[in-house]
PDB file of C-alpha atoms and ligand atoms in Angstrom:
ATOM      1  CA  MET Q 204     -14.608  18.105  15.181  1.00 94.00           C
ATOM      2  CA  ARG Q 205     -12.571  17.829  11.876  1.00 97.00           C
ATOM      3  CA  SER Q 206     -13.669  14.723   9.537  1.00 98.00           C
ATOM      4  CA  GLY Q 207     -12.315  13.955   6.047  1.00 98.00           C
ATOM      5  CA  TYR Q 208     -10.151  11.717   3.692  1.00 98.00           C
ATOM      6  CA  ILE Q 209      -6.460  12.016   3.042  1.00 98.00           C
ATOM      7  CA  ALA Q 210      -4.718   9.706   0.373  1.00 98.00           C
ATOM      8  CA  LEU Q 211      -1.127   8.246   0.684  1.00 98.00           C
ATOM      9  CA  LEU Q 212       0.708   8.766  -2.173  1.00 98.00           C
ATOM     10  CA  GLY Q 213       3.719   8.053  -4.085  1.00 98.00           C
ATOM     11  CA  GLN Q 214       6.634   5.421  -5.875  1.00 97.00           C
ATOM     12  CA  PRO Q 215       6.251   1.814  -4.684  1.00 95.00           C
ATOM     13  CA  ASN Q 216       8.206   0.725  -1.844  1.00 95.00           C
ATOM     14  CA  VAL Q 217       7.768   3.948   0.176  1.00 97.00           C
ATOM     15  CA  GLY Q 218       5.804   2.924   3.438  1.00 98.00           C
ATOM     16  CA  LYS Q 219       2.572   3.685   2.153  1.00 98.00           C
ATOM     17  CA  SER Q 220       1.149   0.732   3.823  1.00 97.00           C
ATOM     18  CA  THR Q 221       3.497   0.844   6.682  1.00 98.00           C
ATOM     19  CA  LEU Q 222       2.777   3.998   7.861  1.00 98.00           C
ATOM     20  CA  LEU Q 223      -1.501   3.266   7.769  1.00 98.00           C
ATOM     21  CA  ASN Q 224      -0.885   0.328   9.527  1.00 97.00           C
ATOM     22  CA  ARG Q 225       1.344   2.283  12.161  1.00 97.00           C
ATOM     23  CA  LEU Q 226      -1.467   5.427  12.545  1.00 97.00           C
ATOM     24  CA  LEU Q 227      -4.267   2.756  13.074  1.00 95.00           C
ATOM     25  CA  GLY Q 228      -2.398  -0.046  15.035  1.00 94.00           C
ATOM     26  CA  GLN Q 229      -3.657  -2.515  13.261  1.00 93.00           C
ATOM     27  CA  LYS Q 230      -2.716  -4.505   9.796  1.00 92.00           C
ATOM     28  CA  ILE Q 231      -4.784  -3.656   7.230  1.00 94.00           C
ATOM     29  CA  SER Q 232      -3.490  -3.226   4.069  1.00 95.00           C
ATOM     30  CA  ILE Q 233      -0.406  -5.803   3.305  1.00 91.00           C
ATOM     31  CA  THR Q 234       3.324  -4.840   3.243  1.00 94.00           C
ATOM     32  CA  SER Q 235       6.314  -6.375   1.550  1.00 92.00           C
ATOM     33  CA  ARG Q 236       9.791  -5.464   0.985  1.00 91.00           C
ATOM     34  CA  ARG Q 237       8.402  -5.865  -3.293  1.00 86.00           C
ATOM     35  CA  PRO Q 238       7.581  -2.761  -5.097  1.00 84.00           C
ATOM     36  CA  GLN Q 239       3.627  -2.761  -6.080  1.00 84.00           C
ATOM     37  CA  THR Q 240       2.563  -4.708  -3.039  1.00 88.00           C
ATOM     38  CA  THR Q 241      -0.822  -3.354  -2.634  1.00 90.00           C
ATOM     39  CA  ARG Q 242      -3.223  -3.495  -5.415  1.00 87.00           C
ATOM     40  CA  HIS Q 243      -6.547  -2.009  -4.034  1.00 89.00           C
ATOM     41  CA  ARG Q 244      -7.540   0.896  -2.589  1.00 94.00           C
ATOM     42  CA  VAL Q 245      -7.744   0.669   1.146  1.00 95.00           C
ATOM     43  CA  LEU Q 246      -9.442   2.883   4.210  1.00 97.00           C
ATOM     44  CA  GLY Q 247      -8.040   3.490   7.270  1.00 97.00           C
ATOM     45  CA  ILE Q 248     -10.101   5.088   9.623  1.00 98.00           C
ATOM     46  CA  GLN Q 249      -9.104   6.717  12.340  1.00 97.00           C
ATOM     47  CA  THR Q 250     -11.546   8.486  14.837  1.00 96.00           C
ATOM     48  CA  THR Q 251     -10.709  10.147  17.764  1.00 94.00           C
ATOM     49  CA  ASP Q 252     -12.448  12.752  20.475  1.00 94.00           C
ATOM     50  CA  SER Q 253     -11.662  15.389  18.020  1.00 94.00           C
ATOM     51  CA  ALA Q 254     -10.982  14.256  14.444  1.00 96.00           C
ATOM     52  CA  GLN Q 255     -11.985  11.591  12.185  1.00 98.00           C
ATOM     53  CA  THR Q 256      -8.877  10.797   9.699  1.00 98.00           C
ATOM     54  CA  ILE Q 257      -9.727   8.451   6.696  1.00 98.00           C
ATOM     55  CA  PHE Q 258      -6.323   7.456   5.222  1.00 98.00           C
ATOM     56  CA  VAL Q 259      -6.573   5.955   1.792  1.00 98.00           C
ATOM     57  CA  ASP Q 260      -3.693   3.782   0.884  1.00 98.00           C
ATOM     58  CA  THR Q 261      -3.295   3.363  -3.074  1.00 97.00           C
ATOM     59  CA  PRO Q 262      -0.915   1.608  -5.123  1.00 95.00           C
ATOM     60  CA  GLY Q 263       2.530   2.536  -5.855  1.00 96.00           C
ATOM     61  CA  ILE Q 264       2.873   5.098  -9.244  1.00 96.00           C
ATOM     62  CA  HIS Q 265       4.970   2.699 -11.280  1.00 92.00           C
ATOM     63  CA  ASP Q 266       6.876   4.905 -14.032  1.00 90.00           C
ATOM     64  CA  SER Q 267       6.589   1.916 -16.855  1.00 86.00           C
ATOM     65  CA  GLU Q 268       2.726   1.536 -17.807  1.00 84.00           C
ATOM     66  CA  GLU Q 269       3.638  -1.492 -20.654  1.00 84.00           C
ATOM     67  CA  LYS Q 270       2.215  -3.669 -18.083  1.00 83.00           C
ATOM     68  CA  ALA Q 271      -2.092  -4.005 -17.940  1.00 83.00           C
ATOM     69  CA  MET Q 272      -1.302  -4.682 -14.480  1.00 84.00           C
ATOM     70  CA  ASN Q 273       0.878  -1.496 -13.981  1.00 89.00           C
ATOM     71  CA  ARG Q 274      -1.585   0.887 -15.961  1.00 91.00           C
ATOM     72  CA  TYR Q 275      -4.413  -0.384 -13.552  1.00 90.00           C
ATOM     73  CA  LEU Q 276      -2.622   0.334 -10.933  1.00 92.00           C
ATOM     74  CA  ASN Q 277      -1.701   3.726 -11.699  1.00 94.00           C
ATOM     75  CA  ARG Q 278      -5.069   4.563 -12.508  1.00 94.00           C
ATOM     76  CA  ALA Q 279      -6.249   3.281  -9.005  1.00 93.00           C
ATOM     77  CA  ALA Q 280      -3.674   5.139  -7.370  1.00 95.00           C
ATOM     78  CA  ARG Q 281      -4.175   8.197  -9.772  1.00 95.00           C
ATOM     79  CA  SER Q 282      -7.959   8.204  -9.122  1.00 94.00           C
ATOM     80  CA  VAL Q 283      -8.397   9.085  -5.463  1.00 94.00           C
ATOM     81  CA  VAL Q 284      -6.564  12.901  -6.319  1.00 94.00           C
ATOM     82  CA  GLY Q 285      -9.329  14.306  -7.051  1.00 92.00           C
ATOM     83  CA  ASP Q 286     -11.350  13.040  -4.469  1.00 93.00           C
ATOM     84  CA  VAL Q 287      -9.990  13.511  -0.854  1.00 97.00           C
ATOM     85  CA  ASN Q 288      -8.990  16.501   0.998  1.00 98.00           C
ATOM     86  CA  ALA Q 289      -5.601  16.282   1.520  1.00 98.00           C
ATOM     87  CA  ILE Q 290      -2.687  14.110   0.511  1.00 98.00           C
ATOM     88  CA  ALA Q 291       0.352  12.397   2.040  1.00 98.00           C
ATOM     89  CA  PHE Q 292       3.342  12.572  -0.741  1.00 98.00           C
ATOM     90  CA  MET Q 293       5.474  10.097   0.976  1.00 98.00           C
ATOM     91  CA  ILE Q 294       9.542   9.300  -0.330  1.00 98.00           C
ATOM     92  CA  SER Q 295      12.373   7.889   1.136  1.00 97.00           C
ATOM     93  CA  ALA Q 296      14.897   9.541   2.948  1.00 97.00           C
ATOM     94  CA  ARG Q 297      17.879   7.722   0.676  1.00 94.00           C
ATOM     95  CA  GLY Q 298      16.883  10.913  -1.735  1.00 94.00           C
ATOM     96  CA  TRP Q 299      14.903  12.104  -4.081  1.00 96.00           C
ATOM     97  CA  THR Q 300      14.422   9.707  -7.229  1.00 96.00           C
ATOM     98  CA  LYS Q 301      13.292  10.087 -10.927  1.00 96.00           C
ATOM     99  CA  GLU Q 302      10.524   7.485  -9.743  1.00 96.00           C
ATOM    100  CA  ASP Q 303       9.392  10.166  -7.675  1.00 97.00           C
ATOM    101  CA  ASP Q 304       9.280  12.851  -9.925  1.00 97.00           C
ATOM    102  CA  TYR Q 305       7.033  10.785 -12.014  1.00 96.00           C
ATOM    103  CA  SER Q 306       4.312   9.771  -9.185  1.00 96.00           C
ATOM    104  CA  LEU Q 307       4.414  13.581  -8.497  1.00 96.00           C
ATOM    105  CA  LYS Q 308       3.296  14.393 -11.793  1.00 95.00           C
ATOM    106  CA  SER Q 309       0.002  13.029 -10.970  1.00 94.00           C
ATOM    107  CA  LEU Q 310      -0.739  16.135  -8.802  1.00 94.00           C
ATOM    108  CA  GLU Q 311      -0.035  18.470 -11.659  1.00 89.00           C
ATOM    109  CA  HIS Q 312      -3.789  19.281 -11.649  1.00 86.00           C
ATOM    110  CA  ASN Q 313      -4.900  18.573  -8.092  1.00 89.00           C
ATOM    111  CA  ASP Q 314      -6.315  21.349  -6.271  1.00 90.00           C
ATOM    112  CA  ALA Q 315      -5.994  19.723  -2.323  1.00 95.00           C
ATOM    113  CA  PRO Q 316      -2.628  20.921  -0.516  1.00 97.00           C
ATOM    114  CA  VAL Q 317      -0.110  18.551  -0.707  1.00 98.00           C
ATOM    115  CA  VAL Q 318       2.133  17.363   2.845  1.00 98.00           C
ATOM    116  CA  LEU Q 319       5.578  16.073   1.819  1.00 98.00           C
ATOM    117  CA  VAL Q 320       5.984  13.039   3.856  1.00 98.00           C
ATOM    118  CA  ILE Q 321       9.628  11.863   4.331  1.00 98.00           C
ATOM    119  CA  ASN Q 322       9.849   8.371   5.446  1.00 98.00           C
ATOM    120  CA  LYS Q 323      12.140   5.930   6.564  1.00 98.00           C
ATOM    121  CA  VAL Q 324      14.414   7.877   8.389  1.00 97.00           C
ATOM    122  CA  ASP Q 325      16.030   5.231  10.853  1.00 96.00           C
ATOM    123  CA  GLN Q 326      18.089   4.765   8.071  1.00 95.00           C
ATOM    124  CA  LEU Q 327      19.804   7.570   7.597  1.00 92.00           C
ATOM    125  CA  GLY Q 328      22.978   7.457   9.479  1.00 82.00           C
ATOM    126  CA  ASP Q 329      23.276  11.758   9.314  1.00 85.00           C
ATOM    127  CA  LYS Q 330      20.336  13.259   9.734  1.00 83.00           C
ATOM    128  CA  HIS Q 331      22.434  16.255   8.382  1.00 88.00           C
ATOM    129  CA  HIS Q 332      21.225  14.317   4.751  1.00 87.00           C
ATOM    130  CA  LEU Q 333      17.826  15.764   5.487  1.00 94.00           C
ATOM    131  CA  LEU Q 334      18.125  19.446   5.028  1.00 94.00           C
ATOM    132  CA  PRO Q 335      19.437  19.131   1.338  1.00 95.00           C
ATOM    133  CA  LEU Q 336      16.492  16.523   0.387  1.00 96.00           C
ATOM    134  CA  ILE Q 337      14.268  19.051   2.040  1.00 96.00           C
ATOM    135  CA  ASP Q 338      15.834  22.240   0.078  1.00 96.00           C
ATOM    136  CA  MET Q 339      15.304  20.195  -2.953  1.00 95.00           C
ATOM    137  CA  ALA Q 340      11.937  18.653  -2.608  1.00 96.00           C
ATOM    138  CA  ARG Q 341      11.015  22.401  -2.136  1.00 96.00           C
ATOM    139  CA  SER Q 342      11.870  23.125  -6.235  1.00 96.00           C
ATOM    140  CA  LYS Q 343      10.085  20.600  -6.879  1.00 96.00           C
ATOM    141  CA  HIS Q 344       6.499  21.452  -5.657  1.00 96.00           C
ATOM    142  CA  ASP Q 345       4.889  24.043  -3.270  1.00 95.00           C
ATOM    143  CA  PHE Q 346       4.079  21.695  -0.450  1.00 97.00           C
ATOM    144  CA  ILE Q 347       2.312  22.924   2.668  1.00 97.00           C
ATOM    145  CA  ASP Q 348       4.435  21.178   4.834  1.00 98.00           C
ATOM    146  CA  ILE Q 349       7.693  18.656   4.945  1.00 98.00           C
ATOM    147  CA  VAL Q 350       7.465  15.798   7.405  1.00 98.00           C
ATOM    148  CA  PRO Q 351      10.398  13.548   7.919  1.00 97.00           C
ATOM    149  CA  ILE Q 352       8.829  10.546  10.238  1.00 98.00           C
ATOM    150  CA  SER Q 353      10.162   6.518  10.308  1.00 98.00           C
ATOM    151  CA  ALA Q 354       6.216   4.661   9.776  1.00 98.00           C
ATOM    152  CA  ARG Q 355       8.775   1.844  10.714  1.00 97.00           C
ATOM    153  CA  THR Q 356       9.649   2.931  14.606  1.00 97.00           C
ATOM    154  CA  GLY Q 357       6.972   5.115  14.542  1.00 97.00           C
ATOM    155  CA  ALA Q 358       9.606   8.492  14.974  1.00 97.00           C
ATOM    156  CA  ASN Q 359       7.513  12.040  14.424  1.00 97.00           C
ATOM    157  CA  LEU Q 360       4.044  10.344  13.764  1.00 98.00           C
ATOM    158  CA  GLU Q 361       2.237  12.635  15.873  1.00 96.00           C
ATOM    159  CA  ALA Q 362       3.463  15.727  14.294  1.00 98.00           C
ATOM    160  CA  LEU Q 363       2.500  13.769  11.325  1.00 98.00           C
ATOM    161  CA  GLU Q 364      -1.332  13.373  11.996  1.00 97.00           C
ATOM    162  CA  SER Q 365      -1.811  16.740  13.410  1.00 95.00           C
ATOM    163  CA  VAL Q 366      -0.418  18.472  10.552  1.00 97.00           C
ATOM    164  CA  LEU Q 367      -2.797  16.321   8.599  1.00 97.00           C
ATOM    165  CA  GLN Q 368      -5.617  16.608  11.226  1.00 96.00           C
ATOM    166  CA  ARG Q 369      -5.373  20.138  10.614  1.00 96.00           C
ATOM    167  CA  LEU Q 370      -6.314  20.393   6.535  1.00 98.00           C
ATOM    168  CA  LEU Q 371      -9.829  18.018   7.308  1.00 98.00           C
ATOM    169  CA  PRO Q 372     -12.627  20.357   7.422  1.00 98.00           C
ATOM    170  CA  GLU Q 373     -15.046  20.505  10.093  1.00 98.00           C
ATOM    171  CA  GLY Q 374     -17.794  18.034   9.999  1.00 96.00           C
ATOM    172  CA  ASP Q 375     -18.905  14.940  11.659  1.00 96.00           C
ATOM    173  CA  LEU Q 376     -18.030  11.381  11.627  1.00 97.00           C
ATOM    174  CA  ILE Q 377     -18.093   9.921   7.948  1.00 97.00           C
ATOM    175  CA  PHE Q 378     -18.231   6.141   8.964  1.00 97.00           C
ATOM    176  CA  PRO Q 379     -19.311   4.940  12.590  1.00 96.00           C
ATOM    177  CA  GLU Q 380     -16.664   5.658  15.142  1.00 95.00           C
ATOM    178  CA  ASP Q 381     -15.838   1.676  15.325  1.00 93.00           C
ATOM    179  CA  GLN Q 382     -15.146   1.292  12.268  1.00 95.00           C
ATOM    180  CA  ILE Q 383     -11.555   1.028  10.689  1.00 95.00           C
ATOM    181  CA  THR Q 384     -11.754  -0.138   7.323  1.00 96.00           C
ATOM    182  CA  ASP Q 385     -13.961  -0.062   4.641  1.00 94.00           C
ATOM    183  CA  ARG Q 386     -12.979  -3.903   3.184  1.00 90.00           C
ATOM    184  CA  SER Q 387     -14.957  -7.045   3.751  1.00 82.00           C
ATOM    185  CA  GLU Q 388     -13.371  -9.283   6.088  1.00 80.00           C
ATOM    186  CA  ARG Q 389     -13.621 -11.736   2.967  1.00 74.00           C
ATOM    187  CA  PHE Q 390     -10.838  -8.990   1.547  1.00 79.00           C
ATOM    188  CA  LEU Q 391      -8.615  -8.778   4.161  1.00 82.00           C
ATOM    189  CA  ALA Q 392      -8.147 -12.480   4.247  1.00 75.00           C
ATOM    190  CA  ALA Q 393      -7.455 -12.919   1.038  1.00 78.00           C
ATOM    191  CA  GLU Q 394      -5.026 -10.130   1.525  1.00 83.00           C
ATOM    192  CA  ILE Q 395      -3.207 -11.488   4.289  1.00 83.00           C
ATOM    193  CA  ILE Q 396      -2.281 -14.580   1.890  1.00 81.00           C
ATOM    194  CA  ARG Q 397      -1.149 -12.893  -0.617  1.00 81.00           C
ATOM    195  CA  GLU Q 398       1.203 -10.624   2.166  1.00 86.00           C
ATOM    196  CA  LYS Q 399       3.061 -14.478   2.617  1.00 82.00           C
ATOM    197  CA  LEU Q 400       3.048 -15.564  -0.777  1.00 81.00           C
ATOM    198  CA  THR Q 401       4.648 -12.136  -1.991  1.00 81.00           C
ATOM    199  CA  ARG Q 402       6.949 -12.246   1.309  1.00 84.00           C
ATOM    200  CA  ARG Q 403       7.840 -15.595   0.377  1.00 78.00           C
ATOM    201  CA  LEU Q 404       7.921 -16.200  -2.991  1.00 75.00           C
ATOM    202  CA  ALA Q 405      10.910 -15.580  -4.766  1.00 64.00           C
ATOM    203  CA  LYS Q 406      11.372 -12.156  -6.854  1.00 67.00           C
ATOM    204  CA  GLU Q 407       9.834 -12.215  -9.627  1.00 60.00           C
ATOM    205  CA  LEU Q 408       6.864 -14.283  -8.963  1.00 59.00           C
ATOM    206  CA  PRO Q 409       4.610 -12.149  -7.490  1.00 56.00           C
ATOM    207  CA  TYR Q 410       4.120 -10.337 -10.328  1.00 55.00           C
ATOM    208  CA  ALA Q 411       5.260 -12.311 -13.494  1.00 39.00           C
ATOM    209  CA  LEU Q 412       2.356 -15.296 -12.713  1.00 31.00           C
ATOM    210  CA  THR Q 413       2.198 -14.404 -16.582  1.00 28.00           C
ATOM    211  CA  VAL Q 414       5.294 -14.884 -18.523  1.00 22.00           C
ATOM    212  CA  GLU Q 415       5.540 -18.406 -19.862  1.00 25.00           C
ATOM    213  CA  ILE Q 416       3.908 -22.050 -19.597  1.00 25.00           C
ATOM    214  CA  GLU Q 417       6.590 -23.847 -18.614  1.00 29.00           C
ATOM    215  CA  LEU Q 418       7.067 -20.845 -15.889  1.00 36.00           C
ATOM    216  CA  PHE Q 419       3.540 -21.831 -14.561  1.00 38.00           C
ATOM    217  CA  LYS Q 420       4.520 -25.734 -13.594  1.00 55.00           C
ATOM    218  CA  GLY Q 421       7.826 -24.077 -11.900  1.00 52.00           C
ATOM    219  CA  GLN Q 422       5.646 -21.584 -10.204  1.00 55.00           C
ATOM    220  CA  LYS Q 423       3.249 -24.093  -9.187  1.00 58.00           C
ATOM    221  CA  GLY Q 424       5.595 -26.696  -7.995  1.00 59.00           C
ATOM    222  CA  ILE Q 425       7.571 -23.202  -5.837  1.00 59.00           C
ATOM    223  CA  VAL Q 426       4.274 -21.949  -4.334  1.00 61.00           C
ATOM    224  CA  ILE Q 427       3.291 -25.614  -2.992  1.00 64.00           C
ATOM    225  CA  GLY Q 428       6.770 -26.438  -1.679  1.00 65.00           C
ATOM    226  CA  GLU Q 429       8.158 -30.016  -0.818  1.00 68.00           C
ATOM    227  CA  LYS Q 430       5.033 -32.034  -0.020  1.00 67.00           C
ATOM    228  CA  GLY Q 431       3.161 -29.294  -0.116  1.00 72.00           C
ATOM    229  CA  LYS Q 432       5.407 -27.286   2.880  1.00 80.00           C
ATOM    230  CA  LEU Q 433       5.181 -24.069   1.950  1.00 79.00           C
ATOM    231  CA  LEU Q 434       1.740 -23.512   1.286  1.00 80.00           C
ATOM    232  CA  LYS Q 435       1.615 -24.958   4.585  1.00 86.00           C
ATOM    233  CA  THR Q 436       3.551 -22.186   6.277  1.00 88.00           C
ATOM    234  CA  ILE Q 437       1.783 -19.859   4.295  1.00 84.00           C
ATOM    235  CA  GLY Q 438      -1.908 -20.995   5.512  1.00 86.00           C
ATOM    236  CA  GLU Q 439      -0.527 -21.133   9.130  1.00 92.00           C
ATOM    237  CA  GLN Q 440       0.976 -17.170   9.030  1.00 93.00           C
ATOM    238  CA  SER Q 441      -2.165 -15.949   7.769  1.00 89.00           C
ATOM    239  CA  ARG Q 442      -4.603 -17.843  10.096  1.00 93.00           C
ATOM    240  CA  LEU Q 443      -2.433 -16.271  12.790  1.00 95.00           C
ATOM    241  CA  ASP Q 444      -2.826 -12.561  10.901  1.00 93.00           C
ATOM    242  CA  MET Q 445      -6.129 -12.996  10.730  1.00 88.00           C
ATOM    243  CA  GLU Q 446      -7.055 -14.181  13.985  1.00 93.00           C
ATOM    244  CA  LYS Q 447      -5.430 -11.723  15.609  1.00 92.00           C
ATOM    245  CA  LEU Q 448      -7.420  -8.746  12.525  1.00 89.00           C
ATOM    246  CA  PHE Q 449     -10.644 -10.766  13.499  1.00 87.00           C
ATOM    247  CA  ASP Q 450     -10.494 -11.289  17.184  1.00 89.00           C
ATOM    248  CA  ARG Q 451     -12.034 -14.948  16.758  1.00 87.00           C
ATOM    249  CA  LYS Q 452     -10.379 -18.479  15.541  1.00 90.00           C
ATOM    250  CA  VAL Q 453     -10.124 -18.693  11.924  1.00 87.00           C
ATOM    251  CA  PHE Q 454     -10.412 -22.179  10.063  1.00 86.00           C
ATOM    252  CA  LEU Q 455      -8.621 -21.552   6.769  1.00 81.00           C
ATOM    253  CA  GLN Q 456      -8.016 -24.324   3.473  1.00 80.00           C
ATOM    254  CA  THR Q 457      -5.817 -23.138   0.606  1.00 77.00           C
ATOM    255  CA  TRP Q 458      -5.051 -24.637  -2.514  1.00 73.00           C
ATOM    256  CA  VAL Q 459      -3.394 -23.607  -5.679  1.00 72.00           C
ATOM    257  CA  LYS Q 460      -5.156 -22.565  -8.972  1.00 69.00           C
ATOM    258  CA  VAL Q 461      -3.290 -21.484 -12.604  1.00 71.00           C
ATOM    259  CA  ARG Q 462      -5.026 -18.953 -14.767  1.00 71.00           C
ATOM    260  CA  LYS Q 463      -2.889 -18.252 -17.767  1.00 68.00           C
ATOM    261  CA  SER Q 464      -2.009 -14.689 -18.536  1.00 68.00           C
ATOM    262  CA  TRP Q 465      -4.409 -12.995 -16.350  1.00 68.00           C
ATOM    263  CA  SER Q 466      -2.016  -9.950 -15.326  1.00 67.00           C
ATOM    264  CA  ASP Q 467      -1.767  -9.109 -19.180  1.00 67.00           C
ATOM    265  CA  ASP Q 468      -5.405  -9.297 -19.910  1.00 68.00           C
ATOM    266  CA  GLU Q 469      -7.820  -6.183 -18.599  1.00 67.00           C
ATOM    267  CA  ARG Q 470     -11.049  -8.507 -19.080  1.00 66.00           C
ATOM    268  CA  SER Q 471      -9.990 -11.079 -16.972  1.00 66.00           C
ATOM    269  CA  PHE Q 472      -9.454  -8.565 -13.834  1.00 65.00           C
ATOM    270  CA  ALA Q 473     -12.738  -7.273 -12.842  1.00 64.00           C
ATOM    271  CA  SER Q 474     -13.530 -11.117 -11.843  1.00 61.00           C
ATOM    272  CA  LEU Q 475     -10.239 -11.306 -10.224  1.00 64.00           C
ATOM    273  CA  GLY Q 476     -11.473  -8.737  -7.481  1.00 62.00           C
ATOM    274  CA  PHE Q 477      -9.411  -5.909  -9.642  1.00 68.00           C
ATOM    275  CA  ASP Q 478     -12.480  -3.696  -9.961  1.00 67.00           C
ATOM    276  CA  ASP Q 479     -11.392  -0.202  -8.257  1.00 66.00           C
ATOM    277  CA  VAL Q 480     -11.599   1.277 -11.442  1.00 66.00           C
TER     278      VAL Q 480
HETATM  279  N1  LIG N 267      13.667   0.895   7.497  1.00 85.78           N
HETATM  280  C1  LIG N 267      12.565   1.333   7.443  1.00 85.78           C
HETATM  281  N2  LIG N 267      11.517   0.822   6.515  1.00 85.78           N
HETATM  282  C2  LIG N 267      10.416   0.991   5.700  1.00 85.78           C
HETATM  283  C3  LIG N 267       9.828   1.958   6.981  1.00 85.78           C
HETATM  284  N3  LIG N 267       8.341   2.082   6.668  1.00 85.78           N
HETATM  285  C4  LIG N 267       8.420   0.728   5.517  1.00 85.78           C
HETATM  286  N4  LIG N 267       9.522   0.193   6.056  1.00 85.78           N
HETATM  287  C5  LIG N 267       9.741  -1.012   4.728  1.00 85.78           C
HETATM  288  O1  LIG N 267       9.454  -0.720   3.045  1.00 85.78           O
HETATM  289  C6  LIG N 267       8.374  -1.618   2.747  1.00 85.78           C
HETATM  290  C7  LIG N 267       8.119  -1.484   1.761  1.00 85.78           C
HETATM  291  O2  LIG N 267       6.902  -0.493   2.583  1.00 85.78           O
HETATM  292  P1  LIG N 267       4.943  -0.974   2.209  1.00 85.78           P
HETATM  293  O3  LIG N 267       4.769  -0.348   3.166  1.00 85.78           O
HETATM  294  O4  LIG N 267       4.914  -2.544   1.698  1.00 85.78           O
HETATM  295  O5  LIG N 267       5.378  -0.065   1.115  1.00 85.78           O
HETATM  296  P2  LIG N 267       4.300   0.118   0.202  1.00 85.78           P
HETATM  297  O6  LIG N 267       4.275   1.911  -0.198  1.00 85.78           O
HETATM  298  O7  LIG N 267       2.836   0.450   0.740  1.00 85.78           O
HETATM  299  O8  LIG N 267       4.300  -0.448  -1.141  1.00 85.78           O
HETATM  300  P3  LIG N 267       3.392  -0.388  -2.391  1.00 85.78           P
HETATM  301  O9  LIG N 267       2.309  -1.152  -1.476  1.00 85.78           O
HETATM  302  O10 LIG N 267       4.724  -1.648  -3.176  1.00 85.78           O
HETATM  303  O11 LIG N 267       3.024   0.778  -3.456  1.00 85.78           O
HETATM  304  C8  LIG N 267       8.872  -2.544   3.673  1.00 85.78           C
HETATM  305  O12 LIG N 267      10.065  -3.508   3.202  1.00 85.78           O
HETATM  306  C9  LIG N 267       8.550  -2.031   4.736  1.00 85.78           C
HETATM  307  O13 LIG N 267       9.104  -2.761   5.783  1.00 85.78           O
HETATM  308  C10 LIG N 267      10.505   3.043   7.914  1.00 85.78           C
HETATM  309  O14 LIG N 267       9.862   3.720   8.115  1.00 85.78           O
HETATM  310  N5  LIG N 267      11.735   2.183   7.704  1.00 85.78           N
HETATM  311 MG1  LIG N 268       1.920  -0.499  -0.047  1.00 85.78          MG
END
């Protein structure tokens, strides 16, 4: 039996949370097309006959640390590096970017083996484009292995799982075999609602809830929607996801509160649940 922790690390939007959910066959961690969807570390625990692999989903590492929120997210991601048995560093098959360079810097002083996961290969028209990307990646870091996958279609995930499992030390179960995450249902429920909001709101809104008072009024209107329609839709979609995840009926009520400048104020973080680091 092997058991241990694998961190999923990389720039925003490369598909870390999608991979976690796909590996576990359950939606533990929320996903969206917008960068910076994940704001908290989330464990996804996979137990088989031969291994317990504990995946640590992390916020994407952002190359600008101007905002308090970005600094928080980067800290939350980087802080796992020293505490895991191996790291799955993820990039998109579309190519190596300067944001990947920036994220990779977080691994400079790390001793754990790093596997490069090239995600979204389903978006590559010509698979030959992978070879130059792999060559380029080899020049960037001494990766112990390089595995191209698609978290969306599931392509090559078994290969990835066995590569990662081999990097775990021998040991007994760390969590009970039926536990799939370390997060409470309360946390998961809040995240599901945030996912629906993130997916529905205009581009800047999920992050820019701090900018100006005028915007706040506008935002409140937009979130609720005409005659409360949007909030109702978000509530309904969230409730369905929760019923699937918790395997029972859920009664969900949602409403909107406005708090000024919270995401630029490090002190208000803790009171809003940003207390990972
Ligand atoms: N085509 C394609 N899209 C993918 C794949 N994996 C993820 N995506 C999409 O990429 C977007 C980002 O996925 P997430 O899983 O939220 O990305 P993330 O790395 O967790 O992002 P952050 O939490 O913001 O750091 C979503 O729209 C996913 O559906 C893939 O294998 N192929
Ligand atoms: Mg994520």
